[in-house]
mmCIF file with all atom_site columns, C-alpha atoms in Angstrom:
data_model
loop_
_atom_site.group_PDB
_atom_site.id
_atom_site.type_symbol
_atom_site.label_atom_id
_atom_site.label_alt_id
_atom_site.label_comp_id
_atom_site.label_asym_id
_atom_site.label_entity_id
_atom_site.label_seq_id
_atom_site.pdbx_PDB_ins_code
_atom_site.Cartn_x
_atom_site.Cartn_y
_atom_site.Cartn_z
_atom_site.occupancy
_atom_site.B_iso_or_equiv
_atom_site.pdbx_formal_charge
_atom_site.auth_seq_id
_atom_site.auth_comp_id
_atom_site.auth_asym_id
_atom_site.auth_atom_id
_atom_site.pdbx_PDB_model_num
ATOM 1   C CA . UNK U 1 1   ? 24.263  12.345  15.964  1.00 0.00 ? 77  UNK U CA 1
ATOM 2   C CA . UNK U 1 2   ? 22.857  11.041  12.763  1.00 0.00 ? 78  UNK U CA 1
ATOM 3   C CA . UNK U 1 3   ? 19.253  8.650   13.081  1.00 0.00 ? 79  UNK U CA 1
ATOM 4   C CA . UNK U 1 4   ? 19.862  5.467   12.467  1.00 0.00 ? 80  UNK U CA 1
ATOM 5   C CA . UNK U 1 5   ? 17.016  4.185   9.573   1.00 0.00 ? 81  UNK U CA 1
ATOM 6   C CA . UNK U 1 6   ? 16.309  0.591   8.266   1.00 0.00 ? 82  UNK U CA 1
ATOM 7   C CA . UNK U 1 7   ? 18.932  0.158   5.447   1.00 0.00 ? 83  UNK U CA 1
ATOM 8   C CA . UNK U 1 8   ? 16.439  0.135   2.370   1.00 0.00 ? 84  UNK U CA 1
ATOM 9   C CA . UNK U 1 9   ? 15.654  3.988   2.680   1.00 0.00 ? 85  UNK U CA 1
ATOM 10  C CA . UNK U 1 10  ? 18.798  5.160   2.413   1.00 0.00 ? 86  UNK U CA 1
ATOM 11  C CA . UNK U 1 11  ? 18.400  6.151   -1.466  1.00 0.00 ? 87  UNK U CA 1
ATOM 12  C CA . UNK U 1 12  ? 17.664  9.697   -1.356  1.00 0.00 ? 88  UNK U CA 1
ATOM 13  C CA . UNK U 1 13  ? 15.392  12.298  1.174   1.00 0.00 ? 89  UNK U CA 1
ATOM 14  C CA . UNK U 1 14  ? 12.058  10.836  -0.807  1.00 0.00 ? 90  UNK U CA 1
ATOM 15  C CA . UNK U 1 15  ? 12.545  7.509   0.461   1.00 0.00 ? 91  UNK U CA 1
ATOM 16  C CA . UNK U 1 16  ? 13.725  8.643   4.288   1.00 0.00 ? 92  UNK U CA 1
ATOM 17  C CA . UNK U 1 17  ? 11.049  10.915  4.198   1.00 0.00 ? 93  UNK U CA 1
ATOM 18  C CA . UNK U 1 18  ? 8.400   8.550   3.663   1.00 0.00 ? 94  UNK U CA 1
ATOM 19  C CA . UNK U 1 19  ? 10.287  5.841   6.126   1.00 0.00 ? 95  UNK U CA 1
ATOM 20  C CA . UNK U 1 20  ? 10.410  8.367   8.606   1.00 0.00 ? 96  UNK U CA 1
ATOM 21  C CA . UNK U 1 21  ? 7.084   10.136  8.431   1.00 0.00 ? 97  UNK U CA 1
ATOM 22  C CA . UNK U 1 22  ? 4.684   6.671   6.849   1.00 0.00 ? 98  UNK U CA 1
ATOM 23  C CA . UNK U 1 23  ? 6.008   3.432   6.752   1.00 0.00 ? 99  UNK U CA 1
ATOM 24  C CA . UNK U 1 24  ? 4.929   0.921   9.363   1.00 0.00 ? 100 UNK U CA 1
ATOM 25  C CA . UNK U 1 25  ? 2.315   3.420   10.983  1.00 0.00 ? 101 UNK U CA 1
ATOM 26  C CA . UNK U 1 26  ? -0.796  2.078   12.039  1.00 0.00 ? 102 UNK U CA 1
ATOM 27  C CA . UNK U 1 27  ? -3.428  3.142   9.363   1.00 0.00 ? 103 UNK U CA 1
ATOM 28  C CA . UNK U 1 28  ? -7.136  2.734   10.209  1.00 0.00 ? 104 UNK U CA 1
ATOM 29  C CA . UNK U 1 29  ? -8.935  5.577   7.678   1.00 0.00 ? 105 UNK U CA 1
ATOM 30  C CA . UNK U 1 30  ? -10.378 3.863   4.457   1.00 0.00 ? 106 UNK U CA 1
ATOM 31  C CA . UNK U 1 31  ? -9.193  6.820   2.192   1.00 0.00 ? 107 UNK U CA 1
ATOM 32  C CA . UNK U 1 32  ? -5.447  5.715   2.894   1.00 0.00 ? 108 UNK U CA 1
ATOM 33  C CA . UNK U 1 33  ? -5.522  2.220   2.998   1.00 0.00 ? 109 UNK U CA 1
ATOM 34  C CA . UNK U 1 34  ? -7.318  2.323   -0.459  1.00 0.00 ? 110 UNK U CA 1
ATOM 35  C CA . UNK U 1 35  ? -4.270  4.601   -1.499  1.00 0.00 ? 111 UNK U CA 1
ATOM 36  C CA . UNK U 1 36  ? -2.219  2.323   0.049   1.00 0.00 ? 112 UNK U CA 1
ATOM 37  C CA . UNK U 1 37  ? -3.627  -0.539  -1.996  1.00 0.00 ? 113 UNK U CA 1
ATOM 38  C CA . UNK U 1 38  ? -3.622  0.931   -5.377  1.00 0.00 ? 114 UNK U CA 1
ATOM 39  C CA . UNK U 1 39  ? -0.375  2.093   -4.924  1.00 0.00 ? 115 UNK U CA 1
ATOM 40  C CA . UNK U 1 40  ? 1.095   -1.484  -3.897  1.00 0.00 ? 116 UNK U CA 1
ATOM 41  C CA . UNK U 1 41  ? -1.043  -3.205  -6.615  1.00 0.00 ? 117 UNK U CA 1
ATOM 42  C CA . UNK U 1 42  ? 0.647   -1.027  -9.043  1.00 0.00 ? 118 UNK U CA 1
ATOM 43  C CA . UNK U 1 43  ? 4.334   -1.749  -7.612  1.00 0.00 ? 119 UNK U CA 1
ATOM 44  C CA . UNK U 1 44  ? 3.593   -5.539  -8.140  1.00 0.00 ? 120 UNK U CA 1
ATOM 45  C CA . UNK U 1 45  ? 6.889   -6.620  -10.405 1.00 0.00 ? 121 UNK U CA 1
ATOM 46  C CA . UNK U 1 46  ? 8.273   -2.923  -9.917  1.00 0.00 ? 122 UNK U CA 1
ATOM 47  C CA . UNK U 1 47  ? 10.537  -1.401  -7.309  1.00 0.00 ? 123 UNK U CA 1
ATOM 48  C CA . UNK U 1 48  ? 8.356   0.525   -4.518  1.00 0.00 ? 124 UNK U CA 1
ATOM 49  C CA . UNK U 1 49  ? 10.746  3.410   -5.162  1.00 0.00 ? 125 UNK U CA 1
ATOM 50  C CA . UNK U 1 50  ? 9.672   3.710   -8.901  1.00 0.00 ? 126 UNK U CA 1
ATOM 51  C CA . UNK U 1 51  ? 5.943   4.084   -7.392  1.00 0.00 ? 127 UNK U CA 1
ATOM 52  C CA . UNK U 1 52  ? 7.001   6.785   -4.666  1.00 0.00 ? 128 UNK U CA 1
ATOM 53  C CA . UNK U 1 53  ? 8.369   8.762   -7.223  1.00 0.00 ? 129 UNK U CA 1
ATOM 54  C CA . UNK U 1 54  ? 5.654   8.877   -9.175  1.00 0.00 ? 130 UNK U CA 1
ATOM 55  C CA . UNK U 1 55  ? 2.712   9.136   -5.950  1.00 0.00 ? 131 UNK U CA 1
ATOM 56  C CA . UNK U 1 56  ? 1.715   12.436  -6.776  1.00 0.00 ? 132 UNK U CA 1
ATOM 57  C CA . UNK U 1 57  ? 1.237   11.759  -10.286 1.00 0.00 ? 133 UNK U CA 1
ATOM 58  C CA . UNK U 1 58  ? -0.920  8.412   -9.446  1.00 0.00 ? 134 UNK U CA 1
ATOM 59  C CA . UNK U 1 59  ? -2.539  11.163  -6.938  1.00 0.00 ? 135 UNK U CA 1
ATOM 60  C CA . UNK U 1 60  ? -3.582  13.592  -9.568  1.00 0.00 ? 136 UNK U CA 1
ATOM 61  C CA . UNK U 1 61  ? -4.682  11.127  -12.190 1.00 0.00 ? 137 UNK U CA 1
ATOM 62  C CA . UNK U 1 62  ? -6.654  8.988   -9.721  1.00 0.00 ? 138 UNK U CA 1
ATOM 63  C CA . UNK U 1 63  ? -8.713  11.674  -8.600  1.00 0.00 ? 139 UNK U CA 1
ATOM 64  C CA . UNK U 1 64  ? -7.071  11.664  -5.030  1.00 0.00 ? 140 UNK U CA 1
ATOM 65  C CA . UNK U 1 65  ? -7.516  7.780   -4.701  1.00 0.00 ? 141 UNK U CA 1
ATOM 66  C CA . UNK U 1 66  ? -11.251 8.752   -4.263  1.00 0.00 ? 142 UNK U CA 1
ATOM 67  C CA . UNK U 1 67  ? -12.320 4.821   -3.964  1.00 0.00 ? 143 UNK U CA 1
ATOM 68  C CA . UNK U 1 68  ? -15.765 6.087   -5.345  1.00 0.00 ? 144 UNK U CA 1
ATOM 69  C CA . UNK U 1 69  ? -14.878 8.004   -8.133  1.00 0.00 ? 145 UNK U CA 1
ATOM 70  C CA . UNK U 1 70  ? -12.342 5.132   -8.844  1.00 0.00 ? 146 UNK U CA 1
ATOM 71  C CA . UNK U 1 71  ? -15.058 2.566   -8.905  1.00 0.00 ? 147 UNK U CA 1
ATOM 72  C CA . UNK U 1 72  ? -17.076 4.511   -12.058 1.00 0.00 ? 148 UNK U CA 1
ATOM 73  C CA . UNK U 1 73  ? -14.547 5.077   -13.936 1.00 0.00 ? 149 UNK U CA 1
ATOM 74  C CA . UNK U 1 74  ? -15.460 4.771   -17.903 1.00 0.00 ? 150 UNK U CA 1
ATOM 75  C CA . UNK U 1 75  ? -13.702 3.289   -20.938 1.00 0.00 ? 151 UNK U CA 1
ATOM 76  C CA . UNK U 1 76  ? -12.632 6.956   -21.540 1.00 0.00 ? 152 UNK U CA 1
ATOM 77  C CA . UNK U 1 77  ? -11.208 7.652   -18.391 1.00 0.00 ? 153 UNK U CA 1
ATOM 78  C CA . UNK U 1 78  ? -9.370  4.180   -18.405 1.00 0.00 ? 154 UNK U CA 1
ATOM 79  C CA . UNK U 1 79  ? -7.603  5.382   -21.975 1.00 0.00 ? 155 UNK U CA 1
ATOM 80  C CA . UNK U 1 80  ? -7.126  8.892   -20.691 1.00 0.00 ? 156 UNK U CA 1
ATOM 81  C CA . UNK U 1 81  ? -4.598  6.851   -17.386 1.00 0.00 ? 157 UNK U CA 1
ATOM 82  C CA . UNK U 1 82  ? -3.272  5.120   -20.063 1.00 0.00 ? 158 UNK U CA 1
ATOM 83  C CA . UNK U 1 83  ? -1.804  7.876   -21.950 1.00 0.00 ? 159 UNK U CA 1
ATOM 84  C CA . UNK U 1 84  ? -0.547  9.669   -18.869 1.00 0.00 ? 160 UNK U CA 1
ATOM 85  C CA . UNK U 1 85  ? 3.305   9.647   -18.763 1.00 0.00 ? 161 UNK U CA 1
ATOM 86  C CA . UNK U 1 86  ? 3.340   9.917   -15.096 1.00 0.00 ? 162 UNK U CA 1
ATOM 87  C CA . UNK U 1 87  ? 1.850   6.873   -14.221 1.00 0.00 ? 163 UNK U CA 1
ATOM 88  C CA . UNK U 1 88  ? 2.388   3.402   -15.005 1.00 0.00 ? 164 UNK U CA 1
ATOM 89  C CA . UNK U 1 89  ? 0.708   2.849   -17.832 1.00 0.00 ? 165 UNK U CA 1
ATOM 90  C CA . UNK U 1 90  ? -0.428  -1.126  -17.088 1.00 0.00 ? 166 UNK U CA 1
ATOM 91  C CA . UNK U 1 91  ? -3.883  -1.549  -18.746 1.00 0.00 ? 167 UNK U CA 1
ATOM 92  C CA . UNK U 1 92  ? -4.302  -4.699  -16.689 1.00 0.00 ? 168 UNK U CA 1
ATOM 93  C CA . UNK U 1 93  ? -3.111  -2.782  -13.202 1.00 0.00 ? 169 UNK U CA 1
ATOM 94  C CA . UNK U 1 94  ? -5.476  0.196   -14.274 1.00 0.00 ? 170 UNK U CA 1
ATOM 95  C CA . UNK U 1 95  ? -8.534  -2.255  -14.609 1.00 0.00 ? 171 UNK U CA 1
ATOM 96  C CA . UNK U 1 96  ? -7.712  -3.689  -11.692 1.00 0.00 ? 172 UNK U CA 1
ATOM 97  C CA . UNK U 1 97  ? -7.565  -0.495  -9.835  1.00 0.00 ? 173 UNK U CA 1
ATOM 98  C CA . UNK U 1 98  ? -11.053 -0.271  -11.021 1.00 0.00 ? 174 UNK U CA 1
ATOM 99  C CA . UNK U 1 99  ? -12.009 -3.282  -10.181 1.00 0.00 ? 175 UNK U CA 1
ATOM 100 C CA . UNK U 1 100 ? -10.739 -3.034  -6.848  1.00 0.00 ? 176 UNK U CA 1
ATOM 101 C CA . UNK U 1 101 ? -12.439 -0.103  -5.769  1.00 0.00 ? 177 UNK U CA 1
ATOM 102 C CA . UNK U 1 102 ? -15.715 -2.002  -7.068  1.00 0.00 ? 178 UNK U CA 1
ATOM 103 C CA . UNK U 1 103 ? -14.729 -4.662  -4.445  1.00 0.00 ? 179 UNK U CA 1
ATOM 104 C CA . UNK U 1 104 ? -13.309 -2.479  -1.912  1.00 0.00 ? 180 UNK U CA 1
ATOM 105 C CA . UNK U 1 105 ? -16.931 -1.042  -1.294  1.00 0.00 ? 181 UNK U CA 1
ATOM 106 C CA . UNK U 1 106 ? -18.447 -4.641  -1.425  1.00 0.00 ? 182 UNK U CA 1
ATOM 107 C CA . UNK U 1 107 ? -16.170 -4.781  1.409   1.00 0.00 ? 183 UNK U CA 1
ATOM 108 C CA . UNK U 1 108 ? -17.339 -1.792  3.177   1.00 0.00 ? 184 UNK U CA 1
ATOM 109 C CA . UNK U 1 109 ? -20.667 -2.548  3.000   1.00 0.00 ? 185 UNK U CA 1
ATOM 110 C CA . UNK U 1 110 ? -20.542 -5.604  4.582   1.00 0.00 ? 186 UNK U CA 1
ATOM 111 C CA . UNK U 1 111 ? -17.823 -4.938  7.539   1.00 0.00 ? 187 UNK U CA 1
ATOM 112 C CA . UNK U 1 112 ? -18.531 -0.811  8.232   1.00 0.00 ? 188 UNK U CA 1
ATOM 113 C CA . UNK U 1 113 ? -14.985 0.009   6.889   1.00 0.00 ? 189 UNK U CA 1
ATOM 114 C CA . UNK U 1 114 ? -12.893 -1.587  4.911   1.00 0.00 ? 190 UNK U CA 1
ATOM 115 C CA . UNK U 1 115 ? -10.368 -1.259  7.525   1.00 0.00 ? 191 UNK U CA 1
ATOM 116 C CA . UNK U 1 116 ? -12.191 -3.216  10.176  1.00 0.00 ? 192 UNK U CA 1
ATOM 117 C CA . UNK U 1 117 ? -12.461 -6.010  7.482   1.00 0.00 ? 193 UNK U CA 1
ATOM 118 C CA . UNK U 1 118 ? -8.637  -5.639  6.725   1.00 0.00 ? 194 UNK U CA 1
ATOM 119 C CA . UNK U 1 119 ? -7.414  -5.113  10.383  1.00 0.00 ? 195 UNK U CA 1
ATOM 120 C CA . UNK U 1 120 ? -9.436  -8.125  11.803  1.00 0.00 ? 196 UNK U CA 1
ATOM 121 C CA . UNK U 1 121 ? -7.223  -10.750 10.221  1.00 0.00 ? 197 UNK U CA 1
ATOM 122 C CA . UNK U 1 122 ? -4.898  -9.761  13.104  1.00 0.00 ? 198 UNK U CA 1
ATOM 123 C CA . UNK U 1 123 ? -7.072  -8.601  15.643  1.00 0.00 ? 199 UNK U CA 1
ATOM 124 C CA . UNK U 1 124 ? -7.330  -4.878  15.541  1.00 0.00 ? 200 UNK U CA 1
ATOM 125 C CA . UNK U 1 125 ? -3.533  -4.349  16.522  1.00 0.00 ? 201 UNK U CA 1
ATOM 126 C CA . UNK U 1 126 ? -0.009  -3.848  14.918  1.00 0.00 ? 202 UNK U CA 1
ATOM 127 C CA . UNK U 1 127 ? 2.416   -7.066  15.283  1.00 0.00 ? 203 UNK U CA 1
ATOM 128 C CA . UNK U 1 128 ? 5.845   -6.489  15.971  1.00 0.00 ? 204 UNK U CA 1
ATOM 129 C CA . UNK U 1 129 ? 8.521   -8.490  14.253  1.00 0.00 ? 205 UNK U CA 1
ATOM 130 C CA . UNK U 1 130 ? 11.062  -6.473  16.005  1.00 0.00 ? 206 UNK U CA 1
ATOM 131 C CA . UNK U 1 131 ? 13.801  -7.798  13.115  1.00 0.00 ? 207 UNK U CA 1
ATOM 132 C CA . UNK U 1 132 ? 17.588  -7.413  14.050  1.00 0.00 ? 208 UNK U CA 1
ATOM 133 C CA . UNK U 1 133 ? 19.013  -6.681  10.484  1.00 0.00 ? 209 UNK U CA 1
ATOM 134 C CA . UNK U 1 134 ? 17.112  -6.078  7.174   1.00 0.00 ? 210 UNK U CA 1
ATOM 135 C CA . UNK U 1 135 ? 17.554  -9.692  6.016   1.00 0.00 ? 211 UNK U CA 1
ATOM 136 C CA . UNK U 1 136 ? 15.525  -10.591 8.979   1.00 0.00 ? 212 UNK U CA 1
ATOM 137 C CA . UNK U 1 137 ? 12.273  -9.120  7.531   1.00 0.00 ? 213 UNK U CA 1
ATOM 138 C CA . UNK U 1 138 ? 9.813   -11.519 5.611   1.00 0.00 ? 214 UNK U CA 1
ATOM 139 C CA . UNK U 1 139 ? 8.608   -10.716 1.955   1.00 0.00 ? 215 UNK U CA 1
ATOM 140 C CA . UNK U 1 140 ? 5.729   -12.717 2.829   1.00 0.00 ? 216 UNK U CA 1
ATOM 141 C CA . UNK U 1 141 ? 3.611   -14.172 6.049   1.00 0.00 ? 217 UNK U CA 1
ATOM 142 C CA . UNK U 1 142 ? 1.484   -17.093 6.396   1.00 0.00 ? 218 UNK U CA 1
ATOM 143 C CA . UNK U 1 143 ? -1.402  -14.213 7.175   1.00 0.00 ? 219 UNK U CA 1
ATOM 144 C CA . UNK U 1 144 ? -0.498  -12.387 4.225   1.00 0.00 ? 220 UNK U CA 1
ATOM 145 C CA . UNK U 1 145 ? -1.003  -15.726 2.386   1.00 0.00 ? 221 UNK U CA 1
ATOM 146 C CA . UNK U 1 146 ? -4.727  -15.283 3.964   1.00 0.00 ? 222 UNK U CA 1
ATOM 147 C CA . UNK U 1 147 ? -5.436  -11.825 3.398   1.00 0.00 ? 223 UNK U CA 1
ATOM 148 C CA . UNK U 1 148 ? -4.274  -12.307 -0.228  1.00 0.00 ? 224 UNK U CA 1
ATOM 149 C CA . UNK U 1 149 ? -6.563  -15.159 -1.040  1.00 0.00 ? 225 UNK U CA 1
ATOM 150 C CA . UNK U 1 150 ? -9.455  -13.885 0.800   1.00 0.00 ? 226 UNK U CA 1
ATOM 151 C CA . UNK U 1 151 ? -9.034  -10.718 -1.259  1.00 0.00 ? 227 UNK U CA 1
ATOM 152 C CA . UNK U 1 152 ? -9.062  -12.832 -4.402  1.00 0.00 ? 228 UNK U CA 1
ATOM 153 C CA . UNK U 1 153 ? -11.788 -14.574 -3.622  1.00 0.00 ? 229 UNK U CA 1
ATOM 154 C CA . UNK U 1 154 ? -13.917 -11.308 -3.229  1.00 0.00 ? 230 UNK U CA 1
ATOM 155 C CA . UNK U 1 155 ? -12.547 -10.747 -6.481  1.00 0.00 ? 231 UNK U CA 1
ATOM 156 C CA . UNK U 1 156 ? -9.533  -7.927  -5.858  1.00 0.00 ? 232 UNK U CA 1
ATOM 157 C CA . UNK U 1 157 ? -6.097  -8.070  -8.631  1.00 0.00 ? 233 UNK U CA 1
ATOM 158 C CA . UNK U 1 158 ? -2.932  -7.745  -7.991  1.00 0.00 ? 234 UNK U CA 1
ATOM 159 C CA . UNK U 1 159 ? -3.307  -8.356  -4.471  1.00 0.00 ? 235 UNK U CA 1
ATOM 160 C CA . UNK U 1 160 ? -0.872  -11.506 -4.211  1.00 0.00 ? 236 UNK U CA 1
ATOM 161 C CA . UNK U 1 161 ? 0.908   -12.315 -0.794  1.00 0.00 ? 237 UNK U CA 1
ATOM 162 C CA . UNK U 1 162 ? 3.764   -10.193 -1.470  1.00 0.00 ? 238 UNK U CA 1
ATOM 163 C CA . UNK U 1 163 ? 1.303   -7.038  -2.271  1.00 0.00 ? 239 UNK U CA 1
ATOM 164 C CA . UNK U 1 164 ? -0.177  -7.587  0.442   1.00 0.00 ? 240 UNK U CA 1
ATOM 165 C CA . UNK U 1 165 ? 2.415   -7.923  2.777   1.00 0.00 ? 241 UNK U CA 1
ATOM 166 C CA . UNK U 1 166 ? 4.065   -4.705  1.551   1.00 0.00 ? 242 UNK U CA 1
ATOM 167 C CA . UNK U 1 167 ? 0.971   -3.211  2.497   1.00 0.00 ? 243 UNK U CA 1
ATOM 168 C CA . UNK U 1 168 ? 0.443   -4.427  5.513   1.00 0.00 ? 244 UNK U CA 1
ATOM 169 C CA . UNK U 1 169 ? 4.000   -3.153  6.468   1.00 0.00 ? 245 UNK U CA 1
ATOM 170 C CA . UNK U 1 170 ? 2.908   0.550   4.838   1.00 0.00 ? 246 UNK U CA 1
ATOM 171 C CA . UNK U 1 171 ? -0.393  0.843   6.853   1.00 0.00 ? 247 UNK U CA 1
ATOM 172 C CA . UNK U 1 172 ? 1.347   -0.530  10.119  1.00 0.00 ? 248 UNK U CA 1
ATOM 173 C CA . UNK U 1 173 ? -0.531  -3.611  10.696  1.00 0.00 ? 249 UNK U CA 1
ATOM 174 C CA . UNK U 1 174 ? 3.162   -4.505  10.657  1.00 0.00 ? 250 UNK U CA 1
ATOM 175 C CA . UNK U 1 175 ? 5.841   -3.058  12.151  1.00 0.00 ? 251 UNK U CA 1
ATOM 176 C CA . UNK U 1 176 ? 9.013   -4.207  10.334  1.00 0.00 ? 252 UNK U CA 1
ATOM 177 C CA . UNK U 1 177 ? 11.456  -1.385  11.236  1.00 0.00 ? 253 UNK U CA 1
ATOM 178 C CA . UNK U 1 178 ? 14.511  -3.011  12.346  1.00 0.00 ? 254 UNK U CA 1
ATOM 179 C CA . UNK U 1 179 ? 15.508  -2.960  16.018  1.00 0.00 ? 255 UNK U CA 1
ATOM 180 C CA . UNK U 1 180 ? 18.253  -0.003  15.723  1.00 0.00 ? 256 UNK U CA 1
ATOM 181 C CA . UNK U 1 181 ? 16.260  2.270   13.720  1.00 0.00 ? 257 UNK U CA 1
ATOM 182 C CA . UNK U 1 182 ? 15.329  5.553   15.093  1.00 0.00 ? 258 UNK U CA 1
ATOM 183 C CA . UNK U 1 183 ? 11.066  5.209   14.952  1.00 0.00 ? 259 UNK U CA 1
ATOM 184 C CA . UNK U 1 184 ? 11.339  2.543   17.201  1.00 0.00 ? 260 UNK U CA 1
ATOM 185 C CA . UNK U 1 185 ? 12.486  4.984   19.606  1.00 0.00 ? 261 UNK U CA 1
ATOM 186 C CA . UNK U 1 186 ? 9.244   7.774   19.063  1.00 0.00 ? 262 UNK U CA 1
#
């Protein structure tokens, strides 16, 4: 009997893999919600697949995600990612990864983890849209609106509501797998 997935996966085994293994799964470790975040920021006016194709390249050129690392990089590290063909070569969405792993730490400081700053703007726990079909699923939230703007305020790019919905939906603090699929059922 073949698993029944939510429709957008179907591409290739890249995109079921990470639907199957990632997507929608409750993420409460700092390392992978920053890699979640950099990752989504840098997907902002791109397709998500063009950015899953090209993780372990972000990976390897972003020193692991390492938030800290991230967060010193110098003028000639920035000009080193922006000569590497794997990536996306964005100056702006570079700088802002920079940026954002400034603010990310702000962040920690203040709340223990970043992800108990994150995860309290719904109280800790997944929600469940529980959508029928595909079309059912929201690009946006009014708490994604929220998160977004809070995040700008503390001075984090490329984190609009869409961004951030996307990534609330890839660390879980979503669940937006439709009713039929087959991780509902795990």
């Amino acid at each position: 009997m073949e698993k029944i997935r939510c429709g957008w996966c179907e591409k290739d085994d890249l995109y079921r893999k990470y639907h199957d293994e990632e997507w929608g799964r409750p993420v409460y470790d700092d390392e992978t919600i920053f890699d979640f975040l950099i990752l989504e920021s840098f997907q902002a006016g791109l397709s998500w697949y063009t950015i899953l194709s090209k993780r372990e390249n972000f990976r390897k050129a972003f020193d692991h995600f390492d938030y800290k690392k991230v967060a010193a990089y110098s003028d000639k590290k920035i000009e080193e990612l922006m000569n590497n063909p794997g990536i996306i070569r964005n100056r702006l969405k570079i700088l802002s990864a920079v940026t954002n792993a400034q603010k990310f730490i702000e962040v920690q400081k203040e709340f223990g983890s970043f992800s108990n700053y994150i995860w309290g703007f719904i109280g800790g726990k997944p929600m469940d849209n529980n959508p029928e079909k595909l079309s059912d699923v929201p690009t946006t939230t009014e708490i994604s609106d929220l998160i977004s703007k809070e995040l700008k305020k503390r001075g984090f790019k490329f984190v609009g509501s869409t961004v951030i919905y996307a990534h609330m939906q890839a660390t879980g603090m979503v669940n937006d797998h439709i009713k039929e699929c087959f991780t509902r059922k795990k």
